[in-house]
Short mmCIF file of C-alpha atoms in Angstrom, two decimals:
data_model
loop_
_atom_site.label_atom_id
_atom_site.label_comp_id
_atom_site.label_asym_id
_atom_site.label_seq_id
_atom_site.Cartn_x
_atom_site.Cartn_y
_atom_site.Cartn_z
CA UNK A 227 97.11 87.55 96.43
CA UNK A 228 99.53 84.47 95.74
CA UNK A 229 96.03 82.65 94.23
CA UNK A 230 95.27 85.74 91.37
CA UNK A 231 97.82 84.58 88.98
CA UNK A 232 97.02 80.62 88.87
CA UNK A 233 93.41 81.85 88.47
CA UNK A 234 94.06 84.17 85.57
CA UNK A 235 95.74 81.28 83.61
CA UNK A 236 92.97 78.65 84.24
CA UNK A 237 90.17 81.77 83.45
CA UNK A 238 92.14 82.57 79.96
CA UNK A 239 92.39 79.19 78.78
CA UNK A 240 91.56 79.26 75.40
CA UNK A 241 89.98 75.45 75.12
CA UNK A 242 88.76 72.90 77.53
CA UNK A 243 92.49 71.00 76.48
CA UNK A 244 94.06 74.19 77.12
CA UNK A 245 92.39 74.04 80.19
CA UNK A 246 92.95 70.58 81.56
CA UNK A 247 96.94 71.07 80.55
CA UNK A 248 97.41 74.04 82.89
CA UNK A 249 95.47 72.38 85.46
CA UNK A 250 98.23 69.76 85.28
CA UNK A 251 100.69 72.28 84.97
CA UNK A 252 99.52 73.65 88.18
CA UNK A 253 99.12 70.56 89.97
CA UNK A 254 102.84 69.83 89.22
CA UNK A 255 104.54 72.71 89.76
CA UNK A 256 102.66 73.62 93.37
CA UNK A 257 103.23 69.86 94.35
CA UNK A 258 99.46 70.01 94.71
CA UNK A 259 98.56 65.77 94.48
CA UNK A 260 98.16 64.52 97.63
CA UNK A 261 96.82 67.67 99.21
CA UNK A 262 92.90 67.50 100.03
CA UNK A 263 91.16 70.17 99.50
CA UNK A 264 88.03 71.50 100.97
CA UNK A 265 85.70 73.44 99.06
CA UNK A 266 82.53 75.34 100.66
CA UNK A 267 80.63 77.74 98.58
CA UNK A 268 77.58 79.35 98.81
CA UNK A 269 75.35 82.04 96.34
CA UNK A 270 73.00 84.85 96.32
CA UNK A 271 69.45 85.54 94.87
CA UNK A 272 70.78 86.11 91.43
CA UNK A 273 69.12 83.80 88.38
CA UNK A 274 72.45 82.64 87.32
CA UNK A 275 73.10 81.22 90.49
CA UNK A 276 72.03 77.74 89.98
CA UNK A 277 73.24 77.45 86.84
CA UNK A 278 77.19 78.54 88.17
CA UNK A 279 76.33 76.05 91.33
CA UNK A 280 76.02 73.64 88.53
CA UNK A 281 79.14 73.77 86.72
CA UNK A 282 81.11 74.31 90.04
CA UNK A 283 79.93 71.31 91.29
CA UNK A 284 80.82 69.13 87.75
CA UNK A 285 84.65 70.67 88.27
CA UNK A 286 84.70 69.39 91.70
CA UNK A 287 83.46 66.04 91.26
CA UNK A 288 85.69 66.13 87.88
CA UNK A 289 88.58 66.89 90.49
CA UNK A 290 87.22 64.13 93.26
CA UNK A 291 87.46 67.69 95.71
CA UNK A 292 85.43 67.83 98.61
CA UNK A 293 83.01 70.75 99.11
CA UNK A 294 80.02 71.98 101.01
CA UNK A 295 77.23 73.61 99.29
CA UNK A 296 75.55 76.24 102.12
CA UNK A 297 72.96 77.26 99.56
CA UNK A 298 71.30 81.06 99.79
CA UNK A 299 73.75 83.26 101.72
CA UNK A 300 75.47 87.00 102.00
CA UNK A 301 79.06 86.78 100.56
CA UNK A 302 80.46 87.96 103.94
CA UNK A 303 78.49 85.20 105.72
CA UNK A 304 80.28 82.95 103.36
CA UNK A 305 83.60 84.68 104.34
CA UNK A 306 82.95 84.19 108.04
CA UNK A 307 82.12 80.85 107.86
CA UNK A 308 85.55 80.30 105.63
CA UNK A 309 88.03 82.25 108.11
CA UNK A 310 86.01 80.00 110.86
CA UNK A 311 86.55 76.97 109.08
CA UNK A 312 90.38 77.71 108.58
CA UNK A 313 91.38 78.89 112.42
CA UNK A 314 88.92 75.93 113.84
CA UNK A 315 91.60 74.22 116.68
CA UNK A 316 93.54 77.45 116.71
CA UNK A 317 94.14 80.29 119.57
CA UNK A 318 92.56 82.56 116.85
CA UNK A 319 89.51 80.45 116.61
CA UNK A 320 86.69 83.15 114.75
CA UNK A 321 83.11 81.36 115.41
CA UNK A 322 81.05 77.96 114.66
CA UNK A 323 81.68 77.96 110.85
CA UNK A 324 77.36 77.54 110.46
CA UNK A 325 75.16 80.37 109.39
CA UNK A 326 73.21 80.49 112.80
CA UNK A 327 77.01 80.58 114.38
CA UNK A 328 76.69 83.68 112.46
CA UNK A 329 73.82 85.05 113.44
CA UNK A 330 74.61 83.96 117.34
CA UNK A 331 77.90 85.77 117.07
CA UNK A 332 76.95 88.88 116.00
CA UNK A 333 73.55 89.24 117.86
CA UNK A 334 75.32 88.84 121.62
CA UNK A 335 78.20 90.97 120.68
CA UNK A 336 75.62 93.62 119.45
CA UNK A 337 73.77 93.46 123.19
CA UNK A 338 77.35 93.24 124.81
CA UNK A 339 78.51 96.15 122.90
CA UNK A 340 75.39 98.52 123.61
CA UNK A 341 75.48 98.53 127.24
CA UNK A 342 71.97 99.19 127.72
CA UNK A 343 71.74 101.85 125.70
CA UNK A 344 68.64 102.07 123.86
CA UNK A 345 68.54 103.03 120.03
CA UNK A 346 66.63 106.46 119.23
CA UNK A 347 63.62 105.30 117.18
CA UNK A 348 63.73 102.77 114.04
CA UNK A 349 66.23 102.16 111.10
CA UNK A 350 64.50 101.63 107.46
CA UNK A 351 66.74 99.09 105.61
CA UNK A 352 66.70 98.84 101.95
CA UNK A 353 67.55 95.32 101.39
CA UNK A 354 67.70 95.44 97.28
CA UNK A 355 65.80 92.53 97.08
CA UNK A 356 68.67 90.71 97.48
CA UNK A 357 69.97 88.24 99.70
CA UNK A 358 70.24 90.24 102.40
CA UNK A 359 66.90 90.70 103.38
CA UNK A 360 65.82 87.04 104.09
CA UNK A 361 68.95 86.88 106.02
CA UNK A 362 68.59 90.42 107.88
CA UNK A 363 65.20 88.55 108.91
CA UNK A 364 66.80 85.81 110.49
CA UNK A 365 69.55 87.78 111.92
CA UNK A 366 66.56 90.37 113.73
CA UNK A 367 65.25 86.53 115.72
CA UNK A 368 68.35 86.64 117.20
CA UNK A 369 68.68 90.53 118.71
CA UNK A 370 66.89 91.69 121.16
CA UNK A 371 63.33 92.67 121.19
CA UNK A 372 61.97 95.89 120.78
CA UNK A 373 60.02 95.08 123.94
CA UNK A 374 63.76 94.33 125.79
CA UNK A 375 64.98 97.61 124.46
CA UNK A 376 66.29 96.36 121.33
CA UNK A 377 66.45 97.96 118.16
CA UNK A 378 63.61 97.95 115.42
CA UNK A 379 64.52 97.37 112.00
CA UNK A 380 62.59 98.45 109.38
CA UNK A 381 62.75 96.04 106.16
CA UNK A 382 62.29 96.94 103.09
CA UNK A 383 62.79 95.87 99.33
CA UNK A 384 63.48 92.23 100.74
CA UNK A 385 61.85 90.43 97.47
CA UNK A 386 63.76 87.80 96.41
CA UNK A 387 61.07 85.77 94.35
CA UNK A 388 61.95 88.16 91.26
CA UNK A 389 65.07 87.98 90.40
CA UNK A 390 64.36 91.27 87.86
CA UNK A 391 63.86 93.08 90.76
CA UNK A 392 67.24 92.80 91.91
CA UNK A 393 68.03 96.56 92.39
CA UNK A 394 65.36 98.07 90.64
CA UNK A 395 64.70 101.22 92.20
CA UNK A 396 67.02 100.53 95.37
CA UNK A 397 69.91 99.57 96.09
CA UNK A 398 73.54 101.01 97.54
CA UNK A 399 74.25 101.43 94.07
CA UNK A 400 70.61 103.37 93.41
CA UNK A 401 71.30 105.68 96.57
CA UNK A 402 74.61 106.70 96.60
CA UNK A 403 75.14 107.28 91.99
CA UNK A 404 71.54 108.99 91.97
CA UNK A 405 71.67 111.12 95.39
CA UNK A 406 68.24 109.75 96.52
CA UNK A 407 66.35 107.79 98.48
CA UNK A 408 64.71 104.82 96.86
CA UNK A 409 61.22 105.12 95.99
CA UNK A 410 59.83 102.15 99.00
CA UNK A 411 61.39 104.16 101.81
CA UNK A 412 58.42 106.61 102.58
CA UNK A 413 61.05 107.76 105.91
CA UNK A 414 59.79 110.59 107.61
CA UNK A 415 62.69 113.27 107.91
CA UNK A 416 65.35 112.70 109.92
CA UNK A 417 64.93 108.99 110.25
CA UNK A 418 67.68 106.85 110.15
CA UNK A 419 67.75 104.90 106.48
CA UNK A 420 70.39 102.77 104.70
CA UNK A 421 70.84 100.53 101.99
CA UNK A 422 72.90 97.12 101.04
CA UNK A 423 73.88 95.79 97.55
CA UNK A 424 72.89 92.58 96.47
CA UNK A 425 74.88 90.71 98.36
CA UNK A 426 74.90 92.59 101.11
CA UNK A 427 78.83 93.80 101.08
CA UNK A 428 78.09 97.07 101.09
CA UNK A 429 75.71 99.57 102.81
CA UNK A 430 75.26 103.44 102.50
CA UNK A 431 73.28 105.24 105.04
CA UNK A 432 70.83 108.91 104.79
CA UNK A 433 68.11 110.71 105.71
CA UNK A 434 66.24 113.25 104.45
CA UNK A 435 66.50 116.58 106.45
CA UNK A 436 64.21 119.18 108.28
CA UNK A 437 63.57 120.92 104.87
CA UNK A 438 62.65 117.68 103.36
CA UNK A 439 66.55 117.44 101.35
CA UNK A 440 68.53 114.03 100.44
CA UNK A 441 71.75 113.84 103.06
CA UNK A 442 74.14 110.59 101.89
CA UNK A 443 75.90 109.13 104.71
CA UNK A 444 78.06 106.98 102.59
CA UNK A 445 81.15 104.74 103.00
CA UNK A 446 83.51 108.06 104.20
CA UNK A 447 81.23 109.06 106.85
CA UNK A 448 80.81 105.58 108.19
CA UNK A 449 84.90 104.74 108.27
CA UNK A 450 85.34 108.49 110.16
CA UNK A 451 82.34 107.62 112.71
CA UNK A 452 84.42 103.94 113.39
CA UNK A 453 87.55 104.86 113.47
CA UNK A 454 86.61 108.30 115.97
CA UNK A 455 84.82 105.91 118.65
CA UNK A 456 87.05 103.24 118.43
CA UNK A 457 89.78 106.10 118.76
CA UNK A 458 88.00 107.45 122.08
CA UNK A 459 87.43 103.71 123.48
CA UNK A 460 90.80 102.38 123.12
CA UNK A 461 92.20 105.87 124.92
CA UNK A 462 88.96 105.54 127.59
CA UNK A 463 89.90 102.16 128.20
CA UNK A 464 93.46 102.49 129.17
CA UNK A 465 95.35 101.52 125.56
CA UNK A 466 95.53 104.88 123.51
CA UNK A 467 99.28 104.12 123.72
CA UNK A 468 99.16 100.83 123.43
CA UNK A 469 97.06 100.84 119.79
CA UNK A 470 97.76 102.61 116.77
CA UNK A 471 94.41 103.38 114.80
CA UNK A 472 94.65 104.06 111.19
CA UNK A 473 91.99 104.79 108.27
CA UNK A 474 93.02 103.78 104.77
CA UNK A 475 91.01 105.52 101.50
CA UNK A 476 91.20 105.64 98.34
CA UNK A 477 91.69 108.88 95.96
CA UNK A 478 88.16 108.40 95.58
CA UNK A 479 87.48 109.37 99.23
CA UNK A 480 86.42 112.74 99.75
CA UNK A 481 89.00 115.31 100.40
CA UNK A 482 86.83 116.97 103.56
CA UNK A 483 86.69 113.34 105.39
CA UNK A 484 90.30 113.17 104.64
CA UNK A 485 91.12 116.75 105.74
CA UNK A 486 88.35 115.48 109.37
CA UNK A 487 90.80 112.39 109.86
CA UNK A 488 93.66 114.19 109.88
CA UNK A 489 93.02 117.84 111.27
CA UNK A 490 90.22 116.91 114.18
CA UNK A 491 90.53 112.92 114.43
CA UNK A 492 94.64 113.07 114.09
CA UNK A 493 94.58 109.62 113.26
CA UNK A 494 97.29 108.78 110.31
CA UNK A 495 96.17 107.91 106.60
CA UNK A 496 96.83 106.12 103.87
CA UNK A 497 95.81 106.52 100.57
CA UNK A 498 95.48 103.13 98.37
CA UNK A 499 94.29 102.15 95.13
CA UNK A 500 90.90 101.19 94.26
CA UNK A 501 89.57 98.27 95.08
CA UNK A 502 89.12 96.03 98.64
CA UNK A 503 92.49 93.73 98.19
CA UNK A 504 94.74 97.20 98.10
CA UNK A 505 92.58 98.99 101.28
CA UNK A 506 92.06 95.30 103.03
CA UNK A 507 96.44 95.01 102.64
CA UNK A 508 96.71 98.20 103.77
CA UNK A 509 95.01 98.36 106.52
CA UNK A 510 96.64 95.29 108.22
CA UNK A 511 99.35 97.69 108.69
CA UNK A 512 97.84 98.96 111.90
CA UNK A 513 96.46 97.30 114.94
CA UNK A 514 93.67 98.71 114.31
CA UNK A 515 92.52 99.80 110.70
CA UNK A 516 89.32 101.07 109.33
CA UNK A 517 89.14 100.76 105.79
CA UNK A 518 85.58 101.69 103.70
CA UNK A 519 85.35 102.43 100.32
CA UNK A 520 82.47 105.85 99.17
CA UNK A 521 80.23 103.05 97.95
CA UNK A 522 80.11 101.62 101.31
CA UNK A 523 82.22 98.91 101.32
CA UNK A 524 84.72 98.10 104.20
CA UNK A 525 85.16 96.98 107.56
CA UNK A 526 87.61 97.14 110.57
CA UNK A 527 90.56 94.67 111.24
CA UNK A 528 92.29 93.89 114.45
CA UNK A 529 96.11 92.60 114.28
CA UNK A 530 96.64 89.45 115.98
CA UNK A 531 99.31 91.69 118.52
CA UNK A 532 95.80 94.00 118.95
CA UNK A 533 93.28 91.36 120.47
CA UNK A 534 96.21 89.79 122.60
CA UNK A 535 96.13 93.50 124.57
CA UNK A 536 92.66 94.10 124.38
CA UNK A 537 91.82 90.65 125.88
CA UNK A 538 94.38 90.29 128.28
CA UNK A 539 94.06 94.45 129.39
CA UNK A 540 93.50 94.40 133.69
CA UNK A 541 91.45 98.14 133.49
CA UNK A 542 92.48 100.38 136.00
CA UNK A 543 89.08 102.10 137.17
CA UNK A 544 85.32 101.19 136.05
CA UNK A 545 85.06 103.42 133.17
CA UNK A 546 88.08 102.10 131.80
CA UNK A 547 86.41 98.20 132.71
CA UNK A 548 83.28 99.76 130.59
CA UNK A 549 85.11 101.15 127.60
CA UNK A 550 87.30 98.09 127.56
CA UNK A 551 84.18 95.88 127.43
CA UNK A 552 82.82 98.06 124.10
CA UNK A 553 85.88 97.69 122.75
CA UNK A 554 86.28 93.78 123.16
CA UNK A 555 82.69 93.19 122.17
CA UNK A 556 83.43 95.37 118.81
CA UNK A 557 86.23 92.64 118.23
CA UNK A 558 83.28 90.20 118.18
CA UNK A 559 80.27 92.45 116.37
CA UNK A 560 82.58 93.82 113.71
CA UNK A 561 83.17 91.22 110.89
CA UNK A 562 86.71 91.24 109.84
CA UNK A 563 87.21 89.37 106.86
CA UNK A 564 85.53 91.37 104.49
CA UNK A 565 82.50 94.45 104.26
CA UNK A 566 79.85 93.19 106.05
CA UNK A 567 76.80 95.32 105.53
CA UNK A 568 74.97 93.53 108.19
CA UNK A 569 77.55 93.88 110.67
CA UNK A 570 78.59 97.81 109.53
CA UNK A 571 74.38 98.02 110.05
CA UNK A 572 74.70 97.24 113.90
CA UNK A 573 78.76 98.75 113.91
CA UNK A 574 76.79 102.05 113.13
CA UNK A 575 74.12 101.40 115.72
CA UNK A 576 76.26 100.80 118.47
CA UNK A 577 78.35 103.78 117.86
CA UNK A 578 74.93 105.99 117.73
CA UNK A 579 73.34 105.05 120.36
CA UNK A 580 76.63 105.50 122.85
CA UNK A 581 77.04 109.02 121.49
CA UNK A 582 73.52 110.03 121.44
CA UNK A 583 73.18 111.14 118.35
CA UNK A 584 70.89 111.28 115.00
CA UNK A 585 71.93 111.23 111.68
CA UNK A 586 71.67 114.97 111.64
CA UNK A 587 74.26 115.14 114.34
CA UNK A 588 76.70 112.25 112.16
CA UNK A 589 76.40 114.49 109.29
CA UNK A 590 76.93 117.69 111.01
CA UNK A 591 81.20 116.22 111.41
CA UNK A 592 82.27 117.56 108.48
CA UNK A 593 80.98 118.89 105.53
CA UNK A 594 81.65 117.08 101.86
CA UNK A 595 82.87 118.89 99.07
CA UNK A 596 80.84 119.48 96.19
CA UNK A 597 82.36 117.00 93.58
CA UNK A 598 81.77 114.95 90.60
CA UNK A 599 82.36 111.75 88.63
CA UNK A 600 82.20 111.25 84.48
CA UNK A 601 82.66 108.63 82.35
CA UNK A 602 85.13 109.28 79.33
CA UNK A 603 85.81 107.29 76.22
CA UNK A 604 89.23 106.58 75.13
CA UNK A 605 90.81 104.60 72.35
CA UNK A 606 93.10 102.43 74.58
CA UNK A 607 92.81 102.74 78.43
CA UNK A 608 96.11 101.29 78.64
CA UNK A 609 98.32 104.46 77.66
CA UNK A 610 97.11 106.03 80.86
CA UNK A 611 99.32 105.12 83.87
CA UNK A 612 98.36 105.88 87.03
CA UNK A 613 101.21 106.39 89.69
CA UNK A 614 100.70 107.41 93.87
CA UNK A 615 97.57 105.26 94.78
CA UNK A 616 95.92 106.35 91.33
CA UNK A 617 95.89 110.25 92.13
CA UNK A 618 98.55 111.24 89.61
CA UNK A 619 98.86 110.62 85.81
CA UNK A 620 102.98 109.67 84.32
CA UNK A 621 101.59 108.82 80.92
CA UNK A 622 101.19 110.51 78.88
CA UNK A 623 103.51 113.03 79.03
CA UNK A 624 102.88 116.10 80.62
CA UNK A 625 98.95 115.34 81.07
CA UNK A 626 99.75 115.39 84.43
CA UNK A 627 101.10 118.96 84.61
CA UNK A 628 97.91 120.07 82.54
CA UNK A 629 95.50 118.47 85.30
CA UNK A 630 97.95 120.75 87.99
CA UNK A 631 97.24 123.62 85.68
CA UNK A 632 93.62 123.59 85.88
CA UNK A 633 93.46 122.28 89.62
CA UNK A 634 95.19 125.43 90.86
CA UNK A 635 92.52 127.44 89.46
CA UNK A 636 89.57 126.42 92.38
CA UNK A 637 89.26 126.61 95.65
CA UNK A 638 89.71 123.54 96.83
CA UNK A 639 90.33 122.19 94.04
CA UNK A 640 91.38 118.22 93.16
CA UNK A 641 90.89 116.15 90.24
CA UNK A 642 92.04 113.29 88.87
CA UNK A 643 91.46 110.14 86.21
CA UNK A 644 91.98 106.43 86.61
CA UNK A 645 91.81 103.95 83.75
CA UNK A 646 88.60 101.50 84.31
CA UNK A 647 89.40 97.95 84.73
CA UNK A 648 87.16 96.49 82.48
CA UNK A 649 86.63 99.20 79.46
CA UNK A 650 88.39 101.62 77.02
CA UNK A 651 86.72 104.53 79.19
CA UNK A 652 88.65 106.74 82.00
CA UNK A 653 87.32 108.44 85.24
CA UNK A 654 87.57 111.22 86.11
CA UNK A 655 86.58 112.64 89.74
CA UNK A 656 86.97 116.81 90.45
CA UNK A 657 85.95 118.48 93.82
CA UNK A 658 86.23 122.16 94.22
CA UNK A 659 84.53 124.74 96.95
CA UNK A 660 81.66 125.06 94.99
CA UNK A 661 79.48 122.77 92.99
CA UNK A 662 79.55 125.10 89.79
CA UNK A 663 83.47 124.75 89.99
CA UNK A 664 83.34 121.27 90.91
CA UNK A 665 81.16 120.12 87.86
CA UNK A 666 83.10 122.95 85.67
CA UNK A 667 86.59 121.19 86.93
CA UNK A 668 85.60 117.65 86.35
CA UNK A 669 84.32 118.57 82.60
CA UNK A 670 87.81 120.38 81.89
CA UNK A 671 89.52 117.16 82.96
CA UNK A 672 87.68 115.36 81.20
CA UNK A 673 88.29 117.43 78.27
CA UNK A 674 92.16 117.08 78.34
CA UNK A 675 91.61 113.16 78.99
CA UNK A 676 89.59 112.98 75.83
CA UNK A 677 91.98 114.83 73.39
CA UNK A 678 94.86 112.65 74.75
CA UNK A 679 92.95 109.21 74.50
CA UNK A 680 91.41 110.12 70.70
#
């Protein structure tokens, strides 16, 4: 983004004159001194919060810049009420910019998008006592009853009166790195579970199976589940030629999803690098792109050309007029400025409930490779560089054609490392057939990685 650079020159400042003088600089060169800014910010549960609320605030009155404080709330709640502050008087107008506009949005595009169909029994959220269980509280006063045929929602890990409990034990993060349930859930098998991160961007969902095992139902499963019945409605409704639905991933998406998305789904891909600004960029290149990160992070966007047909669509029979309504009322349900795991929660839900099915019948798609993750240690990260969307080494030389060497060795075999952003430490990621050759891949990898970084 345009912003990135101007903000990595005021964060590396060396002094508070340093500081001020590229603040200047900045006002200068952008012809920045008669524009009037408007600030709004907002935090999570976090114990630090106040105290960065603090010196915000002293830089804005320092800088006579208007703001709004809207206190506790999710970062994508934030987001929404941004975007709705920025297209307010506009034919793209998203929403009263006020957390209950929030909450009013999403709960009558949930009803309109479920049709009447009812949920199959309860969902147990893990809220990481974090923000996002006071506010999943607030947003479940807004959906329908159970006694209406709403859906019940299970809360729980919604502490946020110690901050040192902040995922302890639960989590996204807790799920999806340690292959488990957290320890609160106490889900009977095959009962719909999932978990947010603390500031409820992200969710993962799982269950535990007939034979009592851990199935993770993370950030791939949810972006092939979206992008399949969003697939089906836009065809059911009239538009399959009229919208092009795309997933974007990451190398860190797992090669059976990919192989699901483009073998059964035959929807097009494209592979990014990590993090949300590369997938979020990426997937603006369709009029309809699904983007989700493993960890659970991601959400759907709609192009500007996309709602113009989808609202303005005359359906030709009543199960296109049906389909058509899903699909508009996903347009509404789905927030599309950032992850949302409150919104991804109910996106899930919706898509569920019209297909009929369980967990056990979401996980039954496609089935993951066996893979693994480790941590290495170098001496300087930055001799490593990455080239096509992080899944190939150029530097150093001939690393690369070592990695090949041992890839070509297992079934199904794919590995490759990635330089961490904030450390002298490498990741590598292997999936093979088999978890022996997965795990045996991944340590050979990380072997070579090792003896070049040293």
């Amino acid at each position: 983004a345009s912003w990135e650079a101007h903000a990595t020159k005021l964060a590396n400042a060396p002094s508070d004159e340093d500081l001020v003088a590229v603040y200047e600089k900045l006002v200068k060169e952008q012809n920045l001194k008669d524009v009037k800014p408007h600030v709004v910010f907002a935090r999570d549960t976090r114990a630090s919060g106040p105290r960065l609320v603090t010196a915000l605030t002293a830089a804005l009155d320092t800088t006579d810049t208007k703001y709004t404080d809207y206190k506790l709330l999710t970062t994508p709640q934030l987001h929404y009420i941004t975007r709705c502050l920025n297209t307010q008087g506009t034919p793209f107008d998203y929403g009263v910019p006020t957390e209950e506009g929030y909450y009013e949005k999403t709960a009558a595009a949930f009803k309109k998008a479920m049709q009447g169909r009812k949920p199959s029994g309860a969902v147990t959220v893990d809220c990481a006592n974090g923000v996002g269980g006071p506010k999943l509280r607030e947003l479940v006063k807004f959906l329908p009853s159970i006694s209406e045929g709403g859906l019940e929602i299970r809360i729980v890990n919604d502490d946020v009166v110690s901050p040192e409990r902040l995922n302890s034990q639960c989590g996204a993060d807790f799920v999806k790195t340690g292959q488990r349930a957290p320890p609160s859930s106490q889900a009977k098998p095959l009962a719909r579970c999932a978990s947010l991160d603390g500031d409820a961007d992200r969710i993962v969902f799982y269950f535990m199976d007939a034979d009592n095992n851990f199935r993770l139902l993370d950030g791939d499963r949810i972006a092939t589940l979206a992008a399949s019945f969003i697939g089906d409605l836009s065809r059911s409704a009239g538009l399959g030629e009229k919208l092009k639905v795309g997933v974007v991933q990451t190398a860190y998406a797992n090669g059976a999803s990919t192989d699901y998305i483009a073998s059964y789904l035959k929807l097009p891909i494209i592979c990014t690098n990590t993090g949300v600004k590369h997938l979020h960029h990426a997937a603006t290149k369709f009029d309809v792109g699904v983007y989700f990160e493993a960890n659970g992070h991601g959400t759907v966007i709609f192009s500007d050309l996309a709602l113009k047909r989808i609202g303005k669509y005359e359906p030709k029979s009543p199960a296109q007029s049906e389909s058509l309504e899903i699909l508009r009322a996903l347009t509404q349900l789905i927030n599309q400025t950032v992850g949302d795991a409150l919104s991804d929660l109910l996106l899930v839900e919706v898509i569920l409930a019209h297909k009929g099915w369980g967990p056990k019948e979401w996980d039954n798609t496609y089935t993951d490779l066996p893979n693994r993750l480790v941590r290495v240690e170098v001496a300087d990260r930055n001799i490593f560089k990455a080239v096509d969307a992080e899944r190939k080494l150029e530097s150093p030389p001939g690393i690369q054609h070592q990695i090949d060497g041992l890839v070509g060795k297992y079934k199904n075999g794919r590995s490759f490392a990635r330089a961490s952003g904030t450390e002298d430490a490498m990741r590598v990621y292997a999936e093979a057939a088999t978890r022996g050759e997965a795990d045996d891949l991944a340590s050979k990898v990380a072997g070579l990685i090792k003896q070049a970084g040293s």
